[in-house]
């Protein structure tokens, strides 16, 4: 799927939230996520560590759902700018969560061809 200007803006939001919260000293908050709802609103999150921890995607989707959102358009996760701002593909647990809560969401990922956009259905086939 074609990457649009609004997708690049979403990546910037994810970079901004992790740049603001990256804690190099304690090695906390290394990933930021941004999700755009179908109404255009953007919610962000950073990852939290514990035994199981929580990915940034969970925090972003959780913030959106807490605010009453149910319809999601696009999500992206990224490392901080100081670590190169590399986009991270969603882990298996996040893919499972996105299929359940955002079954028609698009996911921005970095490949050898640059930034590409896939549906969660493509990233989590045969679920
Ligand atoms: Zn994850």
Tab-separated table of N, CA and C and ligand atoms in Angstrom:
chain	number	residue	atom	x	y	z
A	1	UNK	N	0.835	-1.200	0.000
A	1	UNK	CA	0.000	0.000	0.000
A	1	UNK	C	0.875	1.257	0.000
A	2	UNK	N	0.414	2.294	-0.694
A	2	UNK	CA	1.228	3.496	-0.868
A	2	UNK	C	1.350	4.301	0.437
A	3	UNK	N	2.581	4.715	0.737
A	3	UNK	CA	2.832	5.551	1.907
A	3	UNK	C	2.546	7.004	1.545
A	4	UNK	N	1.725	7.668	2.375
A	4	UNK	CA	1.317	9.043	2.093
A	4	UNK	C	1.993	10.018	3.055
A	5	UNK	N	1.814	11.302	2.766
A	5	UNK	CA	2.378	12.344	3.624
A	5	UNK	C	1.905	12.197	5.075
A	6	UNK	N	0.615	11.847	5.247
A	6	UNK	CA	0.076	11.713	6.602
A	6	UNK	C	0.742	10.560	7.353
A	7	UNK	N	1.230	9.554	6.622
A	7	UNK	CA	1.962	8.452	7.250
A	7	UNK	C	3.313	8.935	7.768
A	8	UNK	N	3.973	9.776	6.972
A	8	UNK	CA	5.261	10.331	7.395
A	8	UNK	C	5.072	11.223	8.618
A	9	UNK	N	3.942	11.932	8.667
A	9	UNK	CA	3.631	12.764	9.839
A	9	UNK	C	3.397	11.892	11.073
A	10	UNK	N	2.770	10.743	10.875
A	10	UNK	CA	2.533	9.821	11.998
A	10	UNK	C	3.869	9.302	12.545
A	11	UNK	N	4.800	9.007	11.643
A	11	UNK	CA	6.137	8.570	12.071
A	11	UNK	C	6.782	9.673	12.919
A	12	UNK	N	6.632	10.927	12.484
A	12	UNK	CA	7.206	12.047	13.249
A	12	UNK	C	6.607	12.123	14.647
A	13	UNK	N	5.313	11.833	14.775
A	13	UNK	CA	4.669	11.842	16.097
A	13	UNK	C	5.255	10.750	16.986
A	14	UNK	N	5.502	9.583	16.407
A	14	UNK	CA	6.095	8.475	17.184
A	14	UNK	C	7.521	8.829	17.609
A	15	UNK	N	8.272	9.442	16.711
A	15	UNK	CA	9.642	9.854	17.043
A	15	UNK	C	9.616	10.916	18.134
A	16	UNK	N	8.672	11.858	18.017
A	16	UNK	CA	8.579	12.934	19.021
A	16	UNK	C	8.301	12.359	20.407
A	17	UNK	N	7.376	11.406	20.504
A	17	UNK	CA	7.014	10.898	21.833
A	17	UNK	C	8.159	10.090	22.438
A	18	UNK	N	8.921	9.383	21.622
A	18	UNK	CA	10.028	8.628	22.217
A	18	UNK	C	11.223	9.539	22.473
A	19	UNK	N	11.418	10.544	21.650
A	19	UNK	CA	12.503	11.499	21.921
A	19	UNK	C	12.248	12.242	23.243
A	20	UNK	N	10.983	12.549	23.513
A	20	UNK	CA	10.630	13.249	24.763
A	20	UNK	C	10.820	12.364	25.986
A	21	UNK	N	10.644	11.054	25.830
A	21	UNK	CA	10.584	10.152	26.990
A	21	UNK	C	11.702	9.125	27.075
A	22	UNK	N	12.547	9.044	26.082
A	22	UNK	CA	13.661	8.089	26.099
A	22	UNK	C	14.517	8.329	27.328
A	23	UNK	N	14.743	7.267	28.114
A	23	UNK	CA	15.504	7.351	29.362
A	23	UNK	C	16.742	6.478	29.213
A	24	UNK	N	17.791	7.103	28.703
A	24	UNK	CA	19.015	6.370	28.402
A	24	UNK	C	19.680	5.867	29.678
A	25	UNK	N	19.608	6.659	30.751
A	25	UNK	CA	20.268	6.320	32.013
A	25	UNK	C	19.708	5.012	32.572
A	26	UNK	N	18.396	4.908	32.620
A	26	UNK	CA	17.751	3.717	33.176
A	26	UNK	C	17.359	2.698	32.101
A	27	UNK	N	17.729	3.010	30.865
A	27	UNK	CA	17.366	2.164	29.724
A	27	UNK	C	15.875	1.842	29.712
A	28	UNK	N	15.085	2.878	29.893
A	28	UNK	CA	13.627	2.736	29.849
A	28	UNK	C	13.084	3.507	28.664
A	29	UNK	N	11.920	3.111	28.225
A	29	UNK	CA	11.227	3.809	27.143
A	29	UNK	C	12.122	3.936	25.913
A	30	UNK	N	12.278	2.839	25.244
A	30	UNK	CA	13.147	2.812	24.069
A	30	UNK	C	12.351	2.823	22.764
A	31	UNK	N	11.035	2.630	22.877
A	31	UNK	CA	10.188	2.586	21.676
A	31	UNK	C	8.985	3.507	21.867
A	32	UNK	N	8.655	4.240	20.817
A	32	UNK	CA	7.460	5.077	20.822
A	32	UNK	C	6.509	4.600	19.735
A	33	UNK	N	5.224	4.747	19.985
A	33	UNK	CA	4.239	4.373	18.965
A	33	UNK	C	3.242	5.508	18.794
A	34	UNK	N	2.713	5.622	17.591
A	34	UNK	CA	1.653	6.593	17.317
A	34	UNK	C	0.585	5.894	16.483
A	35	UNK	N	-0.668	6.107	16.870
A	35	UNK	CA	-1.782	5.533	16.114
A	35	UNK	C	-2.713	6.662	15.672
A	36	UNK	N	-3.117	6.600	14.402
A	36	UNK	CA	-4.086	7.564	13.883
A	36	UNK	C	-5.441	6.873	13.800
A	37	UNK	N	-6.442	7.517	14.389
A	37	UNK	CA	-7.798	6.981	14.340
A	37	UNK	C	-8.445	7.410	13.022
A	38	UNK	N	-9.548	6.766	12.689
A	38	UNK	CA	-10.220	7.119	11.429
A	38	UNK	C	-10.755	8.543	11.453
A	39	UNK	N	-10.964	9.098	12.656
A	39	UNK	CA	-11.411	10.492	12.745
A	39	UNK	C	-10.239	11.474	12.679
A	40	UNK	N	-9.022	10.966	12.501
A	40	UNK	CA	-7.865	11.834	12.341
A	40	UNK	C	-7.067	12.082	13.613
A	41	UNK	N	-7.652	11.765	14.761
A	41	UNK	CA	-6.940	12.004	16.024
A	41	UNK	C	-5.776	11.033	16.172
A	42	UNK	N	-4.699	11.532	16.765
A	42	UNK	CA	-3.494	10.725	16.964
A	42	UNK	C	-3.264	10.521	18.453
A	43	UNK	N	-2.959	9.287	18.833
A	43	UNK	CA	-2.601	8.952	20.214
A	43	UNK	C	-1.223	8.318	20.189
A	44	UNK	N	-0.455	8.558	21.252
A	44	UNK	CA	0.908	8.039	21.289
A	44	UNK	C	1.139	7.251	22.567
A	45	UNK	N	2.233	6.506	22.591
A	45	UNK	CA	2.600	5.747	23.774
A	45	UNK	C	4.068	5.381	23.727
A	46	UNK	N	4.631	5.066	24.895
A	46	UNK	CA	6.002	4.537	24.974
A	46	UNK	C	5.942	3.196	25.694
A	47	UNK	N	6.929	2.364	25.439
A	47	UNK	CA	6.933	1.041	26.067
A	47	UNK	C	7.304	1.132	27.545
A	48	UNK	N	6.859	0.139	28.314
A	48	UNK	CA	7.165	0.019	29.742
A	48	UNK	C	7.774	-1.353	29.970
A	49	UNK	N	8.784	-1.390	30.842
A	49	UNK	CA	9.416	-2.680	31.135
A	49	UNK	C	8.939	-3.244	32.464
A	50	UNK	N	8.717	-4.555	32.512
A	50	UNK	CA	8.524	-5.315	33.751
A	50	UNK	C	8.761	-6.761	33.336
A	51	UNK	N	8.269	-7.725	34.088
A	51	UNK	CA	8.518	-9.119	33.699
A	51	UNK	C	7.985	-9.353	32.284
A	52	UNK	N	6.749	-8.962	32.046
A	52	UNK	CA	6.209	-9.100	30.697
A	52	UNK	C	6.299	-7.785	29.933
A	53	UNK	N	6.166	-6.687	30.651
A	53	UNK	CA	6.285	-5.384	30.008
A	53	UNK	C	5.114	-5.076	29.100
A	54	UNK	N	5.167	-3.927	28.497
A	54	UNK	CA	4.127	-3.541	27.564
A	54	UNK	C	4.744	-2.773	26.412
A	55	UNK	N	4.461	-3.233	25.220
A	55	UNK	CA	4.969	-2.553	24.030
A	55	UNK	C	4.297	-1.186	23.887
A	56	UNK	N	4.983	-0.289	23.197
A	56	UNK	CA	4.456	1.054	22.959
A	56	UNK	C	3.121	1.014	22.220
A	57	UNK	N	2.951	0.025	21.342
A	57	UNK	CA	1.700	-0.084	20.592
A	57	UNK	C	0.517	-0.309	21.541
A	58	UNK	N	0.732	-1.118	22.594
A	58	UNK	CA	-0.331	-1.365	23.566
A	58	UNK	C	-0.714	-0.074	24.284
A	59	UNK	N	0.302	0.712	24.658
A	59	UNK	CA	0.042	1.946	25.396
A	59	UNK	C	-0.717	2.941	24.501
A	60	UNK	N	-0.313	3.031	23.241
A	60	UNK	CA	-0.968	3.969	22.313
A	60	UNK	C	-2.412	3.550	22.039
A	61	UNK	N	-2.613	2.274	21.723
A	61	UNK	CA	-3.984	1.789	21.463
A	61	UNK	C	-4.812	1.891	22.747
A	62	UNK	N	-4.189	1.573	23.887
A	62	UNK	CA	-4.898	1.659	25.169
A	62	UNK	C	-5.338	3.083	25.472
A	63	UNK	N	-4.471	4.058	25.190
A	63	UNK	CA	-4.836	5.468	25.410
A	63	UNK	C	-6.002	5.855	24.511
A	64	UNK	N	-5.949	5.404	23.261
A	64	UNK	CA	-7.019	5.737	22.313
A	64	UNK	C	-8.342	5.105	22.750
A	65	UNK	N	-8.302	3.841	23.113
A	65	UNK	CA	-9.529	3.152	23.533
A	65	UNK	C	-10.075	3.775	24.817
A	66	UNK	N	-9.171	4.137	25.739
A	66	UNK	CA	-9.589	4.788	26.981
A	66	UNK	C	-10.316	6.097	26.693
A	67	UNK	N	-9.885	6.790	25.626
A	67	UNK	CA	-10.515	8.053	25.245
A	67	UNK	C	-11.796	7.833	24.435
A	68	UNK	N	-12.135	6.575	24.193
A	68	UNK	CA	-13.392	6.291	23.502
A	68	UNK	C	-13.256	5.930	22.039
A	69	UNK	N	-12.027	5.892	21.537
A	69	UNK	CA	-11.828	5.574	20.117
A	69	UNK	C	-12.025	4.075	19.870
A	70	UNK	N	-12.573	3.749	18.708
A	70	UNK	CA	-12.750	2.337	18.354
A	70	UNK	C	-12.330	2.041	16.913
A	71	UNK	N	-12.154	3.106	16.108
A	71	UNK	CA	-11.853	2.918	14.684
A	71	UNK	C	-10.448	3.436	14.397
A	72	UNK	N	-9.579	2.544	13.929
A	72	UNK	CA	-8.172	2.901	13.762
A	72	UNK	C	-7.735	2.797	12.315
A	73	UNK	N	-6.872	3.743	11.912
A	73	UNK	CA	-6.429	3.797	10.524
A	73	UNK	C	-5.014	3.252	10.344
A	74	UNK	N	-4.050	3.820	11.082
A	74	UNK	CA	-2.637	3.475	10.864
A	74	UNK	C	-1.886	3.502	12.184
A	75	UNK	N	-0.890	2.632	12.331
A	75	UNK	CA	-0.044	2.626	13.529
A	75	UNK	C	1.410	2.470	13.110
A	76	UNK	N	2.296	3.043	13.929
A	76	UNK	CA	3.732	2.891	13.684
A	76	UNK	C	4.461	2.902	15.024
A	77	UNK	N	5.566	2.174	15.085
A	77	UNK	CA	6.428	2.192	16.271
A	77	UNK	C	7.849	2.476	15.819
A	78	UNK	N	8.583	3.226	16.636
A	78	UNK	CA	9.936	3.608	16.242
A	78	UNK	C	10.864	3.736	17.437
A	79	UNK	N	12.135	3.553	17.186
A	79	UNK	CA	13.154	3.873	18.178
A	79	UNK	C	13.373	5.374	18.186
A	80	UNK	N	14.059	5.827	19.247
A	80	UNK	CA	14.348	7.256	19.353
A	80	UNK	C	15.267	7.716	18.216
A	81	UNK	N	15.199	8.993	17.937
A	81	UNK	CA	16.039	9.603	16.899
A	81	UNK	C	17.523	9.325	17.171
A	82	UNK	N	17.911	9.356	18.484
A	82	UNK	CA	19.322	9.166	18.824
A	82	UNK	C	19.770	7.726	18.552
A	83	UNK	N	18.823	6.834	18.369
A	83	UNK	CA	19.159	5.460	17.956
A	83	UNK	C	18.794	5.245	16.493
A	84	UNK	N	18.667	6.324	15.775
A	84	UNK	CA	18.465	6.231	14.334
A	84	UNK	C	17.026	6.330	13.871
A	85	UNK	N	16.088	6.411	14.836
A	85	UNK	CA	14.678	6.552	14.456
A	85	UNK	C	14.167	5.422	13.585
A	86	UNK	N	14.675	4.219	13.848
A	86	UNK	CA	14.317	3.065	13.011
A	86	UNK	C	12.906	2.581	13.350
A	87	UNK	N	12.100	2.352	12.321
A	87	UNK	CA	10.758	1.803	12.549
A	87	UNK	C	10.879	0.338	12.965
A	88	UNK	N	10.029	-0.054	13.904
A	88	UNK	CA	10.049	-1.428	14.389
A	88	UNK	C	8.749	-2.121	13.995
A	89	UNK	N	8.837	-3.304	13.424
A	89	UNK	CA	7.613	-4.030	13.111
A	89	UNK	C	6.962	-4.509	14.398
A	90	UNK	N	5.640	-4.626	14.429
A	90	UNK	CA	4.984	-5.095	15.655
A	90	UNK	C	5.372	-6.542	15.974
A	91	UNK	N	5.570	-6.829	17.260
A	91	UNK	CA	5.892	-8.196	17.694
A	91	UNK	C	4.647	-9.072	17.573
A	92	UNK	N	4.784	-10.335	17.814
A	92	UNK	CA	3.666	-11.270	17.690
A	92	UNK	C	2.504	-10.914	18.599
A	93	UNK	N	2.827	-10.522	19.842
A	93	UNK	CA	1.778	-10.165	20.791
A	93	UNK	C	1.014	-8.926	20.321
A	94	UNK	N	1.724	-7.948	19.770
A	94	UNK	CA	1.067	-6.742	19.250
A	94	UNK	C	0.204	-7.076	18.039
A	95	UNK	N	0.698	-7.953	17.175
A	95	UNK	CA	-0.096	-8.339	15.999
A	95	UNK	C	-1.418	-8.968	16.434
A	96	UNK	N	-1.328	-9.819	17.449
A	96	UNK	CA	-2.529	-10.464	17.997
A	96	UNK	C	-3.498	-9.408	18.537
A	97	UNK	N	-2.959	-8.446	19.285
A	97	UNK	CA	-3.785	-7.377	19.867
A	97	UNK	C	-4.417	-6.526	18.762
A	98	UNK	N	-3.637	-6.189	17.738
A	98	UNK	CA	-4.156	-5.338	16.660
A	98	UNK	C	-5.253	-6.063	15.877
A	99	UNK	N	-5.090	-7.350	15.640
A	99	UNK	CA	-6.129	-8.118	14.948
A	99	UNK	C	-7.431	-8.061	15.743
A	100	UNK	N	-7.314	-8.136	17.075
A	100	UNK	CA	-8.518	-8.132	17.923
A	100	UNK	C	-9.173	-6.758	17.999
A	101	UNK	N	-8.353	-5.713	18.204
A	101	UNK	CA	-8.901	-4.391	18.499
A	101	UNK	C	-8.930	-3.447	17.301
A	102	UNK	N	-8.151	-3.745	16.285
A	102	UNK	CA	-8.068	-2.845	15.130
A	102	UNK	C	-7.906	-3.683	13.862
A	103	UNK	N	-8.899	-4.525	13.555
A	103	UNK	CA	-8.726	-5.531	12.499
A	103	UNK	C	-8.498	-4.972	11.099
A	104	UNK	N	-8.806	-3.687	10.872
A	104	UNK	CA	-8.515	-3.140	9.534
A	104	UNK	C	-7.454	-2.046	9.568
A	105	UNK	N	-6.592	-2.067	10.601
A	105	UNK	CA	-5.541	-1.053	10.715
A	105	UNK	C	-4.416	-1.343	9.718
A	106	UNK	N	-3.748	-0.271	9.297
A	106	UNK	CA	-2.557	-0.367	8.455
A	106	UNK	C	-1.337	-0.166	9.346
A	107	UNK	N	-0.248	-0.858	9.034
A	107	UNK	CA	0.954	-0.785	9.860
A	107	UNK	C	2.120	-0.305	8.995
A	108	UNK	N	2.820	0.714	9.472
A	108	UNK	CA	3.998	1.215	8.760
A	108	UNK	C	5.220	0.435	9.234
A	109	UNK	N	5.954	-0.140	8.301
A	109	UNK	CA	7.155	-0.907	8.636
A	109	UNK	C	8.291	-0.485	7.717
A	110	UNK	N	9.506	-0.736	8.175
A	110	UNK	CA	10.684	-0.399	7.381
A	110	UNK	C	11.215	-1.674	6.745
A	111	UNK	N	11.402	-1.630	5.444
A	111	UNK	CA	11.947	-2.799	4.741
A	111	UNK	C	13.163	-2.331	3.931
A	112	UNK	N	13.725	-3.230	3.178
A	112	UNK	CA	14.834	-2.864	2.299
A	112	UNK	C	14.435	-1.811	1.279
A	113	UNK	N	13.136	-1.655	1.043
A	113	UNK	CA	12.634	-0.655	0.089
A	113	UNK	C	12.266	0.663	0.745
A	114	UNK	N	12.581	0.801	2.047
A	114	UNK	CA	12.200	2.014	2.777
A	114	UNK	C	10.950	1.755	3.596
A	115	UNK	N	10.151	2.807	3.791
A	115	UNK	CA	8.929	2.660	4.591
A	115	UNK	C	7.832	2.079	3.712
A	116	UNK	N	7.180	1.042	4.209
A	116	UNK	CA	6.065	0.427	3.490
A	116	UNK	C	4.887	0.281	4.443
A	117	UNK	N	3.707	0.121	3.852
A	117	UNK	CA	2.480	0.038	4.653
A	117	UNK	C	1.761	-1.269	4.325
A	118	UNK	N	1.443	-2.015	5.380
A	118	UNK	CA	0.748	-3.291	5.211
A	118	UNK	C	-0.484	-3.309	6.098
A	119	UNK	N	-1.489	-4.048	5.706
A	119	UNK	CA	-2.633	-4.239	6.590
A	119	UNK	C	-2.233	-5.241	7.665
A	120	UNK	N	-2.866	-5.152	8.825
A	120	UNK	CA	-2.563	-6.117	9.889
A	120	UNK	C	-2.929	-7.523	9.425
A	121	UNK	N	-3.893	-7.625	8.520
A	121	UNK	CA	-4.268	-8.944	8.001
A	121	UNK	C	-3.115	-9.570	7.207
A	122	UNK	N	-2.344	-8.714	6.518
A	122	UNK	CA	-1.178	-9.230	5.792
A	122	UNK	C	-0.072	-9.653	6.753
A	123	UNK	N	0.043	-8.926	7.879
A	123	UNK	CA	1.109	-9.220	8.848
A	123	UNK	C	0.738	-10.366	9.778
A	124	UNK	N	-0.543	-10.700	9.821
A	124	UNK	CA	-1.011	-11.758	10.738
A	124	UNK	C	-1.970	-12.657	9.974
A	125	UNK	N	-1.444	-13.363	8.970
A	125	UNK	CA	-2.339	-14.195	8.146
A	125	UNK	C	-2.815	-15.432	8.898
A	126	UNK	N	-3.927	-15.945	8.481
A	126	UNK	CA	-4.454	-17.228	9.001
A	126	UNK	C	-4.684	-17.198	10.496
A	127	UNK	N	-5.057	-16.035	11.075
A	127	UNK	CA	-5.245	-15.979	12.528
A	127	UNK	C	-6.576	-16.580	12.915
B	1	LIG	ZN1	4.812	-5.654	20.694
